[in-house]
Coordinates of C-alpha atoms in Angstrom, one line a residue:
Chain A
X29 CA 12.8 -60.2 30.0
X30 CA 14.3 -58.4 27.1
X31 CA 15.3 -54.7 27.5
X32 CA 12.4 -53.7 25.2
X33 CA 9.2 -53.3 27.2
X34 CA 6.5 -52.2 24.9
X35 CA 2.7 -52.5 24.3
X36 CA 3.5 -55.5 22.2
X37 CA 5.3 -57.2 25.1
X38 CA 2.2 -56.5 27.2
X39 CA -0.1 -57.9 24.5
X40 CA 1.9 -61.1 24.2
X41 CA 1.9 -61.5 28.0
X42 CA -1.9 -61.0 28.0
X43 CA -2.4 -63.7 25.4
X44 CA -0.2 -66.1 27.4
X45 CA -2.3 -65.7 30.6
X46 CA -5.2 -67.8 29.1
X47 CA -3.4 -70.2 26.7
X48 CA -6.4 -72.4 26.1
X49 CA -8.7 -69.6 25.1
X50 CA -6.0 -68.1 22.9
X51 CA -5.4 -71.5 21.4
X52 CA -9.1 -72.0 20.6
X53 CA -9.4 -68.7 18.9
X54 CA -6.2 -69.4 16.9
X55 CA -7.6 -72.8 15.8
X56 CA -11.0 -71.2 14.8
X57 CA -9.3 -68.6 12.7
X58 CA -6.9 -71.3 11.3
X59 CA -9.9 -73.5 10.2
X60 CA -11.6 -70.6 8.6
X61 CA -8.6 -69.6 6.7
X62 CA -7.8 -73.2 5.7
X63 CA -11.3 -73.5 4.2
X64 CA -10.9 -70.2 2.4
X65 CA -7.4 -71.0 1.0
X66 CA -8.5 -74.5 -0.1
X67 CA -11.6 -73.1 -1.9
X68 CA -9.7 -70.3 -3.5
X69 CA -6.9 -72.6 -4.6
X70 CA -9.3 -75.0 -6.1
X71 CA -11.4 -72.5 -8.1
X72 CA -8.4 -70.4 -9.0
X73 CA -6.5 -73.3 -10.4
X74 CA -9.5 -74.3 -12.6
X75 CA -10.1 -70.7 -13.7
X76 CA -6.4 -70.2 -14.5
X77 CA -6.1 -73.4 -16.4
X78 CA -9.1 -72.5 -18.6
X79 CA -7.8 -69.0 -19.1
X80 CA -4.3 -70.1 -19.9
X81 CA -5.6 -72.7 -22.4
X82 CA -7.8 -70.2 -24.2
X83 CA -5.1 -67.6 -24.2
X84 CA -2.4 -70.0 -25.5
X85 CA -4.7 -71.6 -28.1
X86 CA -3.7 -68.8 -30.4
X87 CA -7.0 -69.0 -32.2
X88 CA -10.1 -66.9 -31.8
X89 CA -12.5 -69.8 -32.7
X90 CA -12.6 -73.5 -32.0
X91 CA -14.8 -75.3 -34.6
X92 CA -15.7 -78.9 -33.8
X93 CA -18.2 -81.5 -35.1
X94 CA -21.7 -80.8 -33.8
X95 CA -22.1 -82.2 -30.3
X96 CA -18.4 -82.6 -29.8
X97 CA -17.7 -79.3 -28.0
X98 CA -17.6 -81.0 -24.6
X99 CA -15.2 -83.6 -25.9
X100 CA -12.9 -80.9 -27.4
X101 CA -12.9 -79.1 -24.1
X102 CA -12.0 -82.3 -22.4
X103 CA -9.0 -82.7 -24.6
X104 CA -7.9 -79.1 -24.3
X105 CA -8.6 -78.5 -20.7
X106 CA -8.6 -81.8 -18.9
X107 CA -6.0 -83.7 -20.9
X108 CA -8.6 -86.4 -21.6
X109 CA -8.0 -88.8 -24.5
X110 CA -10.9 -88.5 -26.9
X111 CA -11.4 -88.6 -30.7
X112 CA -14.2 -87.1 -32.9
X113 CA -14.2 -86.4 -36.6
X114 CA -15.7 -84.3 -39.3
X115 CA -15.1 -84.1 -43.0
X116 CA -12.1 -82.1 -44.1
X117 CA -14.1 -80.2 -46.7
X118 CA -15.8 -78.2 -43.9
X119 CA -12.4 -76.4 -43.7
X120 CA -13.0 -74.8 -47.1
X121 CA -16.6 -73.8 -46.1
X122 CA -15.3 -72.2 -42.9
X123 CA -12.7 -70.2 -45.0
X124 CA -15.6 -68.8 -47.0
X125 CA -17.3 -67.3 -43.9
X126 CA -16.9 -63.5 -43.8
X127 CA -14.5 -62.4 -41.2
X128 CA -12.2 -65.5 -41.1
X129 CA -8.6 -64.5 -41.4
X130 CA -6.7 -67.8 -41.1
X131 CA -7.6 -71.4 -40.4
X132 CA -5.7 -74.5 -39.5
X133 CA -6.9 -78.0 -38.3
X134 CA -5.9 -80.9 -36.2
X135 CA -6.7 -84.6 -36.2
X136 CA -7.0 -86.4 -32.9
X137 CA -6.0 -90.1 -32.7
X138 CA -6.1 -92.3 -29.6
X139 CA -3.5 -95.0 -29.0
X140 CA -4.5 -98.3 -27.4
X141 CA -1.6 -100.1 -25.8
X142 CA -1.1 -103.5 -27.3
X143 CA -3.6 -103.1 -30.0
X144 CA -2.1 -100.5 -32.3
X145 CA 0.8 -99.1 -30.4
X146 CA 3.6 -99.9 -28.0
X147 CA 2.8 -96.8 -25.8
X148 CA 0.2 -96.3 -23.1
X149 CA -3.1 -94.7 -24.0
X150 CA -2.1 -91.3 -25.4
X151 CA -3.6 -88.5 -27.5
X152 CA -1.9 -88.2 -30.9
X153 CA -2.4 -84.9 -32.6
X154 CA -1.7 -84.7 -36.3
X155 CA -1.4 -81.1 -37.6
X156 CA -0.7 -79.3 -40.8
X157 CA 2.7 -77.5 -40.3
X158 CA 2.1 -75.1 -43.2
X159 CA -1.1 -73.6 -41.8
X160 CA -0.6 -74.2 -38.1
X161 CA -0.3 -71.3 -35.7
X162 CA -1.1 -73.2 -32.5
X163 CA 1.7 -75.8 -32.1
X164 CA 4.4 -74.1 -34.2
X165 CA 5.4 -71.5 -31.6
X166 CA 6.2 -74.3 -29.1
X167 CA 7.7 -76.5 -31.7
X168 CA 10.1 -73.9 -33.1
X169 CA 11.4 -73.2 -29.6
X170 CA 12.3 -76.8 -29.2
X171 CA 13.1 -78.2 -32.6
X172 CA 13.8 -75.2 -34.8
X173 CA 12.8 -77.1 -37.9
X174 CA 9.8 -78.9 -39.3
X175 CA 8.8 -82.3 -38.1
X176 CA 9.6 -84.9 -40.7
X177 CA 7.5 -87.8 -41.7
X178 CA 7.7 -90.6 -39.1
X179 CA 8.9 -88.1 -36.5
X180 CA 7.0 -87.1 -33.3
X181 CA 7.5 -84.7 -30.6
X182 CA 5.9 -85.2 -27.2
X183 CA 4.2 -82.9 -24.7
X184 CA 6.0 -82.2 -21.4
X185 CA 3.8 -84.4 -19.4
X186 CA 3.0 -87.0 -22.0
X187 CA 2.6 -90.6 -20.8
X188 CA 5.0 -91.5 -23.5
X189 CA 7.6 -89.1 -22.2
X190 CA 7.1 -90.1 -18.6
X191 CA 6.9 -93.8 -19.6
X192 CA 10.2 -93.7 -21.5
X193 CA 12.0 -91.1 -19.5
X194 CA 14.0 -90.2 -22.6
X195 CA 13.5 -89.2 -26.2
X196 CA 15.3 -90.0 -29.5
X197 CA 13.9 -93.5 -29.4
X198 CA 11.5 -95.3 -31.7
X199 CA 7.9 -96.1 -30.9
X200 CA 5.3 -97.9 -32.8
X201 CA 2.2 -95.8 -33.3
X202 CA -0.7 -97.3 -35.3
X203 CA 1.6 -99.8 -36.9
X204 CA 4.1 -97.2 -38.0
X205 CA 7.5 -96.6 -36.4
X206 CA 7.9 -93.0 -35.1
X207 CA 11.1 -91.5 -33.9
X208 CA 10.6 -89.3 -30.8
X209 CA 12.7 -86.2 -31.5
X210 CA 12.0 -84.0 -28.6
X211 CA 9.9 -82.8 -25.7
X212 CA 7.9 -79.6 -25.8
X213 CA 8.0 -77.0 -23.1
X214 CA 5.1 -77.0 -20.7
X215 CA 2.2 -75.2 -22.2
X216 CA -0.2 -75.6 -19.3
X217 CA -2.9 -77.0 -21.7
X218 CA -4.1 -80.4 -22.7
X219 CA -1.3 -80.4 -25.3
X220 CA 1.2 -81.3 -22.5
X221 CA 0.0 -84.9 -22.4
X222 CA -0.2 -85.3 -26.2
X223 CA 2.2 -86.5 -28.9
X224 CA 2.4 -84.5 -32.1
X225 CA 3.0 -85.7 -35.6
X226 CA 2.7 -84.1 -39.1
X227 CA -0.6 -84.8 -40.9
X228 CA 1.3 -86.4 -43.8
X229 CA 1.5 -89.5 -41.5
X230 CA -2.3 -89.9 -41.5
X231 CA -2.4 -91.8 -44.8
X232 CA 0.1 -94.4 -43.6
X233 CA -1.9 -94.8 -40.4
X234 CA -5.1 -95.4 -42.3
X235 CA -3.4 -97.9 -44.6
X236 CA -2.3 -99.9 -41.6
X237 CA -5.9 -100.0 -40.5
X238 CA -5.0 -99.6 -36.8
X239 CA -7.1 -96.5 -36.2
X240 CA -10.8 -95.8 -36.6
X241 CA -10.1 -92.6 -38.7
X242 CA -11.2 -92.5 -42.3
X243 CA -9.6 -90.6 -45.2
X244 CA -10.2 -86.8 -45.3
X245 CA -11.3 -86.6 -41.7
X246 CA -10.2 -84.0 -39.2
X247 CA -11.1 -83.3 -35.6
X248 CA -11.0 -79.6 -35.0
X249 CA -10.6 -76.4 -37.0
X250 CA -8.9 -73.5 -35.3
X251 CA -9.6 -70.1 -36.8
X252 CA -8.4 -66.5 -36.5
X253 CA -10.9 -63.7 -36.9
X254 CA -10.0 -60.6 -38.8
X255 CA -8.9 -57.7 -36.6
X256 CA -11.8 -55.6 -35.3
X257 CA -14.5 -58.2 -35.8
X258 CA -16.4 -59.8 -33.0
X259 CA -15.5 -63.5 -32.7
X260 CA -19.0 -64.2 -31.2
X261 CA -20.6 -62.9 -34.3
X262 CA -18.3 -64.8 -36.6
X263 CA -19.0 -68.0 -34.5
X264 CA -22.7 -67.4 -34.9
X265 CA -22.3 -67.0 -38.7
X266 CA -20.4 -70.3 -38.9
X267 CA -23.0 -72.2 -37.0
X268 CA -25.8 -70.6 -39.2
X269 CA -24.0 -71.6 -42.4
X270 CA -22.6 -75.0 -41.5
X271 CA -24.9 -77.2 -39.5
X272 CA -22.4 -79.9 -39.1
X273 CA -20.2 -77.9 -36.6
X274 CA -20.3 -76.0 -33.3
X275 CA -18.2 -72.9 -33.2
X276 CA -16.8 -71.7 -29.8
X277 CA -15.3 -68.3 -29.2
X278 CA -12.0 -68.4 -27.3
X279 CA -13.5 -66.7 -24.2
X280 CA -16.2 -69.3 -24.1
X281 CA -13.9 -72.3 -24.0
X282 CA -14.4 -74.0 -20.6
X283 CA -17.7 -72.2 -20.0
X284 CA -19.5 -75.5 -19.6
X285 CA -16.9 -76.6 -17.0
X286 CA -17.2 -73.3 -15.2
X287 CA -21.0 -73.6 -15.1
X288 CA -20.7 -77.2 -13.8
X289 CA -18.4 -76.0 -11.1
X290 CA -20.6 -73.1 -10.0
X291 CA -22.5 -75.2 -7.6
X292 CA -19.3 -76.6 -6.0
X293 CA -18.0 -73.0 -5.7
X294 CA -21.2 -71.9 -4.0
X295 CA -21.0 -74.7 -1.5
X296 CA -17.4 -73.8 -0.8
X297 CA -18.1 -70.2 -0.3
X298 CA -21.3 -70.6 1.7
X299 CA -19.2 -72.9 4.0
X300 CA -16.6 -70.2 4.3
X301 CA -19.1 -67.5 5.0
X302 CA -20.8 -69.5 7.7
X303 CA -17.4 -70.3 9.2
X304 CA -16.5 -66.5 9.0
X305 CA -19.7 -65.6 10.8
X306 CA -19.0 -68.2 13.5
X307 CA -15.5 -66.9 13.8
X308 CA -16.7 -63.3 14.2
X309 CA -19.1 -64.4 16.9
X310 CA -16.5 -66.5 18.7
X311 CA -14.0 -63.5 18.6
X312 CA -16.7 -61.2 19.9
X313 CA -17.5 -63.6 22.7
X314 CA -13.9 -64.1 23.7
X315 CA -13.1 -60.4 23.6
X316 CA -16.2 -59.5 25.5
X317 CA -15.1 -61.9 28.2
X318 CA -11.6 -60.4 28.0
X319 CA -13.0 -56.9 28.3
X320 CA -15.0 -57.8 31.3
X321 CA -12.1 -59.5 33.0
X322 CA -9.6 -56.8 32.3
X323 CA -11.9 -53.7 32.9
X324 CA -10.1 -53.0 36.1
X325 CA -6.7 -53.3 34.7
X326 CA -7.6 -51.1 31.8
X327 CA -9.0 -48.6 34.3
X328 CA -5.7 -48.6 36.2
X329 CA -3.8 -48.2 32.9
X330 CA -5.9 -45.2 32.0
X331 CA -5.4 -43.8 35.4
X332 CA -1.6 -43.9 35.1
X333 CA -1.7 -42.3 31.7
X334 CA -2.9 -44.6 29.0
X335 CA -4.8 -42.9 26.2
X336 CA -7.8 -44.4 24.5
X337 CA -5.5 -45.1 21.6
X338 CA -3.2 -47.1 23.8
X339 CA -6.1 -49.3 25.0
X340 CA -7.2 -49.8 21.4
X341 CA -3.6 -50.5 20.2
X342 CA -3.1 -53.0 23.0
X343 CA -6.2 -55.0 22.1
X344 CA -5.6 -54.8 18.4
X345 CA -2.1 -56.1 18.9
X346 CA -3.6 -59.1 20.7
X347 CA -6.1 -59.5 17.9
X348 CA -3.4 -59.3 15.2
X349 CA -1.1 -61.7 17.0
X350 CA -3.9 -64.3 17.4
X351 CA -5.3 -63.8 13.9
X352 CA -1.9 -63.8 12.2
X353 CA -0.8 -67.0 13.9
X354 CA -4.2 -68.6 13.1
X355 CA -4.0 -67.3 9.5
X356 CA -0.5 -68.7 8.9
X357 CA -1.6 -72.1 10.2
X358 CA -4.7 -71.8 8.1
X359 CA -2.7 -70.9 5.0
X360 CA -0.4 -73.9 5.6
X361 CA -3.3 -76.2 6.4
X362 CA -5.4 -75.0 3.4
X363 CA -2.5 -75.4 1.0
X364 CA -1.7 -78.9 2.4
X365 CA -5.3 -79.9 2.1
X366 CA -5.4 -78.6 -1.5
X367 CA -2.3 -80.5 -2.4
X368 CA -3.5 -83.7 -0.8
X369 CA -7.1 -83.5 -1.9
X370 CA -6.6 -82.1 -5.4
X371 CA -6.2 -85.5 -6.9
X372 CA -9.5 -86.6 -5.4
X373 CA -11.3 -84.3 -7.8
X374 CA -11.5 -85.6 -11.3
X375 CA -11.3 -82.2 -12.9
X376 CA -8.2 -81.3 -10.8
X377 CA -6.6 -84.6 -11.6
X378 CA -6.7 -83.9 -15.3
X379 CA -5.7 -80.2 -15.3
X380 CA -2.1 -79.7 -16.1
X381 CA -1.8 -76.1 -15.0
X382 CA -0.8 -75.6 -11.4
X383 CA -1.1 -72.3 -9.5
X384 CA 1.6 -69.8 -10.2
X385 CA 3.8 -68.4 -7.4
X386 CA 2.0 -65.1 -7.7
X387 CA -1.4 -66.8 -7.4
X388 CA -0.2 -68.7 -4.4
X389 CA 1.0 -65.6 -2.7
X390 CA -2.2 -63.7 -3.6
X391 CA -4.3 -66.5 -2.1
X392 CA -2.1 -66.6 1.0
X393 CA -2.5 -62.8 1.4
X394 CA -6.3 -63.0 1.0
X395 CA -6.3 -65.7 3.7
X396 CA -4.2 -63.5 6.0
X397 CA -6.3 -60.4 5.5
X398 CA -9.6 -62.2 5.9
X399 CA -8.3 -63.9 9.0
X400 CA -7.1 -60.6 10.6
X401 CA -10.2 -58.8 9.3
X402 CA -12.6 -61.2 10.8
X403 CA -10.8 -61.1 14.2
X404 CA -10.8 -57.3 14.2
X405 CA -14.5 -57.3 13.3
X406 CA -15.3 -59.6 16.2
X407 CA -13.2 -57.7 18.7
X408 CA -14.3 -54.2 17.6
X409 CA -17.3 -53.7 19.8
X410 CA -15.8 -54.9 23.1
X411 CA -12.8 -52.8 22.5
X412 CA -14.9 -49.7 21.7
X413 CA -16.9 -50.2 24.9
X414 CA -13.7 -50.6 27.0
X415 CA -11.9 -47.6 25.6
X416 CA -14.9 -45.3 26.2
X417 CA -15.2 -46.1 29.9
X418 CA -14.1 -43.5 32.4
X419 CA -11.1 -44.9 34.2
X420 CA -12.7 -44.9 37.7
X421 CA -15.8 -46.6 36.4
X422 CA -13.7 -49.2 34.7
X423 CA -11.7 -49.8 37.9
X424 CA -15.0 -50.2 39.9
X425 CA -16.5 -52.5 37.1
X426 CA -15.2 -55.7 38.7
Chain B
X2 CA -1.6 -18.9 41.3
X3 CA -2.2 -22.1 43.2
X4 CA -0.9 -25.3 41.7
X5 CA -4.4 -26.9 42.2
X6 CA -7.6 -25.0 42.6
X7 CA -10.9 -26.7 43.3
X8 CA -13.8 -24.4 42.7
X9 CA -17.3 -25.4 43.8
X10 CA -16.8 -29.0 43.0
X11 CA -19.8 -31.3 43.0
X12 CA -20.0 -35.0 42.1
X13 CA -23.3 -36.8 42.0
X14 CA -23.8 -40.5 41.2
X15 CA -27.0 -42.1 40.0
X16 CA -27.9 -45.3 41.7
X17 CA -31.1 -46.5 40.1
X18 CA -33.6 -43.6 40.4
X19 CA -31.7 -42.3 43.4
X20 CA -29.0 -39.6 43.2
X21 CA -26.2 -39.6 45.7
X22 CA -24.0 -36.6 46.1
X23 CA -20.5 -37.8 47.0
X24 CA -18.8 -34.4 46.9
X25 CA -20.7 -31.2 47.8
X26 CA -19.5 -27.8 46.7
X27 CA -15.8 -28.3 47.6
X28 CA -13.5 -25.4 47.1
X29 CA -9.8 -25.7 47.9
X30 CA -6.4 -24.3 46.9
X31 CA -3.3 -26.5 47.0
X32 CA 0.1 -24.9 46.6
X33 CA 3.1 -26.5 45.0
X34 CA 5.0 -28.5 47.6
X35 CA 2.0 -28.8 49.9
X36 CA 1.5 -32.1 51.9
X37 CA -2.2 -32.5 52.6
X38 CA -3.9 -35.3 54.3
X39 CA -7.7 -35.8 54.1
X40 CA -9.3 -37.9 56.7
X41 CA -12.9 -38.9 57.0
X42 CA -15.3 -41.9 57.4
X43 CA -15.8 -44.4 54.6
X44 CA -18.2 -43.0 52.0
X45 CA -17.4 -39.4 52.9
X46 CA -16.2 -38.7 49.4
X47 CA -12.4 -38.7 49.9
X48 CA -11.7 -41.2 47.1
X49 CA -14.1 -39.5 44.7
X50 CA -12.4 -36.1 45.4
X51 CA -8.9 -37.3 44.7
X52 CA -10.1 -39.2 41.6
X53 CA -11.5 -36.0 40.2
X54 CA -8.3 -34.2 41.0
X55 CA -6.4 -37.0 39.2
X56 CA -8.6 -36.7 36.1
X57 CA -10.0 -40.2 36.2
X58 CA -13.7 -39.1 36.8
X59 CA -15.2 -35.8 35.8
X60 CA -17.2 -33.6 38.2
X61 CA -20.9 -33.1 37.9
X62 CA -20.2 -29.4 38.3
X63 CA -17.4 -27.1 39.3
X64 CA -13.9 -26.7 38.1
X65 CA -10.5 -28.2 38.8
X66 CA -7.6 -25.9 37.8
X67 CA -4.1 -27.3 37.5
X68 CA -1.5 -24.6 37.0
X69 CA -4.3 -22.4 35.6
X70 CA -5.8 -24.9 33.3
X71 CA -9.2 -26.4 33.7
X72 CA -8.3 -30.1 33.3
X73 CA -11.8 -31.1 32.3
X74 CA -11.8 -28.7 29.4
X75 CA -9.0 -30.8 27.9
X76 CA -9.7 -33.4 25.3
X77 CA -9.3 -37.1 26.2
X78 CA -5.7 -37.4 25.0
X79 CA -4.6 -34.3 26.8
X80 CA -6.3 -35.4 30.0
X81 CA -4.4 -38.7 29.7
X82 CA -1.3 -36.7 29.2
X83 CA -2.1 -34.8 32.4
X84 CA -2.5 -38.0 34.3
X85 CA 0.7 -39.4 32.8
X86 CA 3.0 -36.4 33.1
X87 CA 1.7 -34.5 36.2
X88 CA 0.1 -37.1 38.5
X89 CA 1.3 -40.1 40.4
X90 CA -1.6 -42.3 41.6
X91 CA -1.6 -44.7 44.6
X92 CA -4.8 -46.6 44.8
X93 CA -6.4 -48.0 47.9
X94 CA -6.6 -51.5 46.3
X95 CA -4.1 -53.8 44.7
X96 CA -3.4 -52.1 41.4
X97 CA -0.6 -54.1 39.9
X98 CA -0.9 -56.0 36.6
X99 CA -0.5 -59.6 37.6
X100 CA 1.2 -60.6 34.3
X101 CA 4.0 -58.1 34.9
X102 CA 7.0 -58.4 37.3
X103 CA 7.5 -55.6 39.9
X104 CA 10.0 -53.9 37.5
X105 CA 7.7 -54.2 34.5
X106 CA 4.8 -52.7 36.6
X107 CA 7.0 -49.7 37.2
X108 CA 7.9 -49.4 33.6
X109 CA 4.3 -49.6 32.5
X110 CA 3.5 -45.8 32.8
X111 CA 6.5 -45.0 30.6
X112 CA 4.9 -46.8 27.7
X113 CA 2.1 -44.3 27.8
X114 CA 4.3 -41.3 28.4
X115 CA 6.5 -41.5 25.4
X116 CA 5.4 -44.5 23.5
X117 CA 9.0 -45.5 23.3
X118 CA 10.5 -48.8 24.7
X119 CA 12.1 -48.7 28.0
X120 CA 15.8 -47.9 27.9
X121 CA 18.5 -48.9 30.4
X122 CA 18.1 -45.6 32.3
X123 CA 14.4 -46.2 32.8
X124 CA 15.1 -49.7 34.0
X125 CA 17.8 -48.4 36.3
X126 CA 15.3 -45.9 37.7
X127 CA 12.7 -48.6 38.3
X128 CA 15.3 -50.7 40.1
X129 CA 16.3 -47.6 42.2
X130 CA 12.7 -46.9 43.2
X131 CA 12.1 -50.5 44.2
X132 CA 15.2 -50.4 46.3
X133 CA 14.0 -47.1 47.9
X134 CA 10.8 -48.9 49.0
X135 CA 12.8 -51.9 50.3
X136 CA 12.1 -54.3 47.4
X137 CA 15.5 -54.4 45.8
X138 CA 15.4 -58.2 46.0
X139 CA 12.0 -58.5 44.4
X140 CA 12.7 -56.8 41.0
X141 CA 11.7 -59.7 38.8
X142 CA 9.0 -61.1 41.1
X143 CA 5.4 -61.3 40.0
X144 CA 2.6 -59.7 42.2
X145 CA 1.2 -63.2 43.1
X146 CA 4.6 -64.0 44.7
X147 CA 4.5 -60.8 46.8
X148 CA 2.6 -60.1 50.1
X149 CA -0.2 -57.5 50.1
X150 CA 2.2 -55.0 51.8
X151 CA 4.9 -55.6 49.2
X152 CA 2.4 -55.2 46.4
X153 CA 1.4 -51.9 48.0
X154 CA 5.0 -50.7 48.0
X155 CA 5.5 -51.6 44.4
X156 CA 2.5 -49.5 43.6
X157 CA 4.0 -46.6 45.7
X158 CA 7.2 -46.9 43.7
X159 CA 5.3 -46.9 40.4
X160 CA 3.6 -43.6 41.3
X161 CA 7.1 -41.9 41.2
X162 CA 8.2 -43.3 37.8
X163 CA 7.0 -40.4 35.7
X164 CA 8.5 -37.7 38.0
X165 CA 5.0 -36.4 38.8
X166 CA 4.3 -32.9 40.2
X167 CA 1.5 -34.2 42.4
X168 CA 1.0 -37.5 44.2
X169 CA -2.5 -38.6 44.9
X170 CA -2.4 -41.3 47.5
X171 CA -5.6 -43.2 48.6
X172 CA -4.8 -45.0 51.8
X173 CA -1.3 -45.7 50.6
X174 CA -0.2 -47.5 53.7
X175 CA -3.3 -49.5 54.3
X176 CA -1.7 -53.0 54.1
X177 CA 1.6 -52.1 55.7
X178 CA 2.9 -52.9 59.2
X179 CA 3.7 -50.1 61.5
X180 CA 7.4 -50.1 60.8
X181 CA 7.0 -50.2 57.0
X182 CA 4.3 -47.6 57.2
X183 CA 6.7 -45.3 59.1
X184 CA 9.4 -45.9 56.4
X185 CA 7.0 -45.1 53.6
X186 CA 5.8 -41.9 55.4
X187 CA 9.4 -40.9 55.7
X188 CA 9.9 -41.7 52.0
X189 CA 7.0 -39.4 51.1
X190 CA 8.2 -36.6 53.3
X191 CA 11.7 -36.8 51.7
X192 CA 10.2 -36.7 48.2
X193 CA 8.0 -33.8 49.3
X194 CA 10.8 -31.8 50.8
X195 CA 13.7 -32.7 48.4
X196 CA 11.8 -32.8 45.1
X197 CA 9.0 -30.4 45.9
X198 CA 6.3 -33.0 45.0
X199 CA 2.9 -32.1 46.2
X200 CA 1.1 -34.8 48.2
X201 CA -2.6 -35.2 48.7
X202 CA -3.1 -38.3 50.9
X203 CA -6.3 -39.9 51.9
X204 CA -6.0 -41.8 55.2
X205 CA -8.0 -43.1 58.1
X206 CA -4.9 -42.9 60.2
X207 CA -5.0 -39.7 62.3
X208 CA -1.4 -40.2 63.5
X209 CA -0.2 -40.3 59.9
X210 CA -2.3 -37.3 59.1
X211 CA -0.8 -35.3 61.9
X212 CA 2.6 -35.7 60.2
X213 CA 1.5 -33.8 57.1
X214 CA 1.6 -30.0 56.6
X215 CA -2.2 -29.5 56.2
X216 CA -5.0 -31.7 57.5
X217 CA -8.5 -31.7 56.1
X218 CA -11.6 -33.6 57.0
X219 CA -14.4 -34.7 54.7
X220 CA -17.8 -35.3 56.1
X221 CA -20.7 -36.3 53.9
X222 CA -19.0 -34.8 50.8
X223 CA -18.1 -31.5 52.4
X224 CA -14.5 -30.6 53.4
X225 CA -13.0 -28.4 56.1
X226 CA -9.5 -27.6 57.1
X227 CA -8.5 -28.7 60.6

């Protein structure tokens, strides 16, 4: 025995006297916290990814061909490889809409290994470097100059980058040779898997006939709204004026995905709530049994000087030890489950943003507090009953 | 002023619809350094009486004064403080915590006294007390490894850990052989005489009672001095 003999020592010794029962309670709390941590990690990662993408887009509005909103979100949020086009003259019509401050555009091309290109299937994004306000901040950090014709820069997780493992090499894209001049920093968006070229290359690509794109076609228009104006109102005005496009306000990007995920989230959280109720019930049952078994001991402790607060503290220490151990196992289990199963979910597979350290810590803390809170809730009634008993009656309870 | 004054003490228990009066209108003064024995048949109210004096069950009516303070006018924490600081309890049943060693059982009341961990001096005191009751070789032994008599002696030693002013002993030598019983009685007398600790001892053993300074008898809840 150590020299320190405290209530905590007593609490730990109490827990050791019924190791199976203690173990069952730890496992129950661990499973609950596992489910919670997994569900939170899953939903938080998707939410974060969508938020990061919309924040980093740098535009207030995303304007796409009518019916292509989902495809555009697939590209931006899920790193999917898709192409869709509209006439470039729509750009001028968008500029005329009241409240538009700046516009730029991008053209999406899809490589097909062996058919047009010597790289795996990849999203190629052609953009106008003079009007761009989306790619430029990332580009200037890495290249500090404009991309020249027949030059390309690749996203941090691009298949091309991963495939080659190096840059400064030549690749054939749509029958044209491109020199890979760098790798962008991670953006946490769909851009991470794309390859970027200047729009001046589009004519050459069309000439080679290796892409489905036609002259004067673009995929998306990105617009900034004048300060103080409501992006939703401007988006509505665009859709009213130009029937060929859908306009999406930045905050609505990913809304479709969030709506689709709502059912999954509900299933997750109903499961967690049911598990929480079961855990409260189990804790209540276990601590009711403990209270009955130890009534006499508690009576003796009260008789030799223990205050009500000592009794409460002793039981709370036991509850906190059990729930902390259970929660820590649960956090580890839930995180492992999330890492192992994340790739089983299509949406997670395609999302490039992982959870930040702060998010991971927050989820772990939520797991810990919920685990401890549920245990305390379950144990509260038996502890209250025990602490209120007169010592002699508690002694005679057995 | 008496150290302990019992004034018209009554304790009634409800058993179903029936009311049983365990202690009937008991009045008694106990001076500091007294050594009282209370004898009486089973069910005569002896245990209930010393339980009330020890602050572990409240009276139905009447007052218990300790050094001029009505102990049942104290709030719950102060009453626990009274039990912890003034009283040493010896129960008539095995009262050790089975998960603690003999020494840890002795240290237990100190957790409630100060809330501080046991220091070396407290451990030394526990060891000394165990030696005084003849269990110097059982310091780190668990109750399940001790005989009934040895467990009883550990409980006796524990009652002295907080340097109490009063020892309330309910059949303290019940499980002991004659020789050990005599040793324990001698130990009590020494503590009473040398440290001035007041003893109120419930016993069936009239020989033991005769060795105390005052003898009282309880019959059907009433008490009289012999």
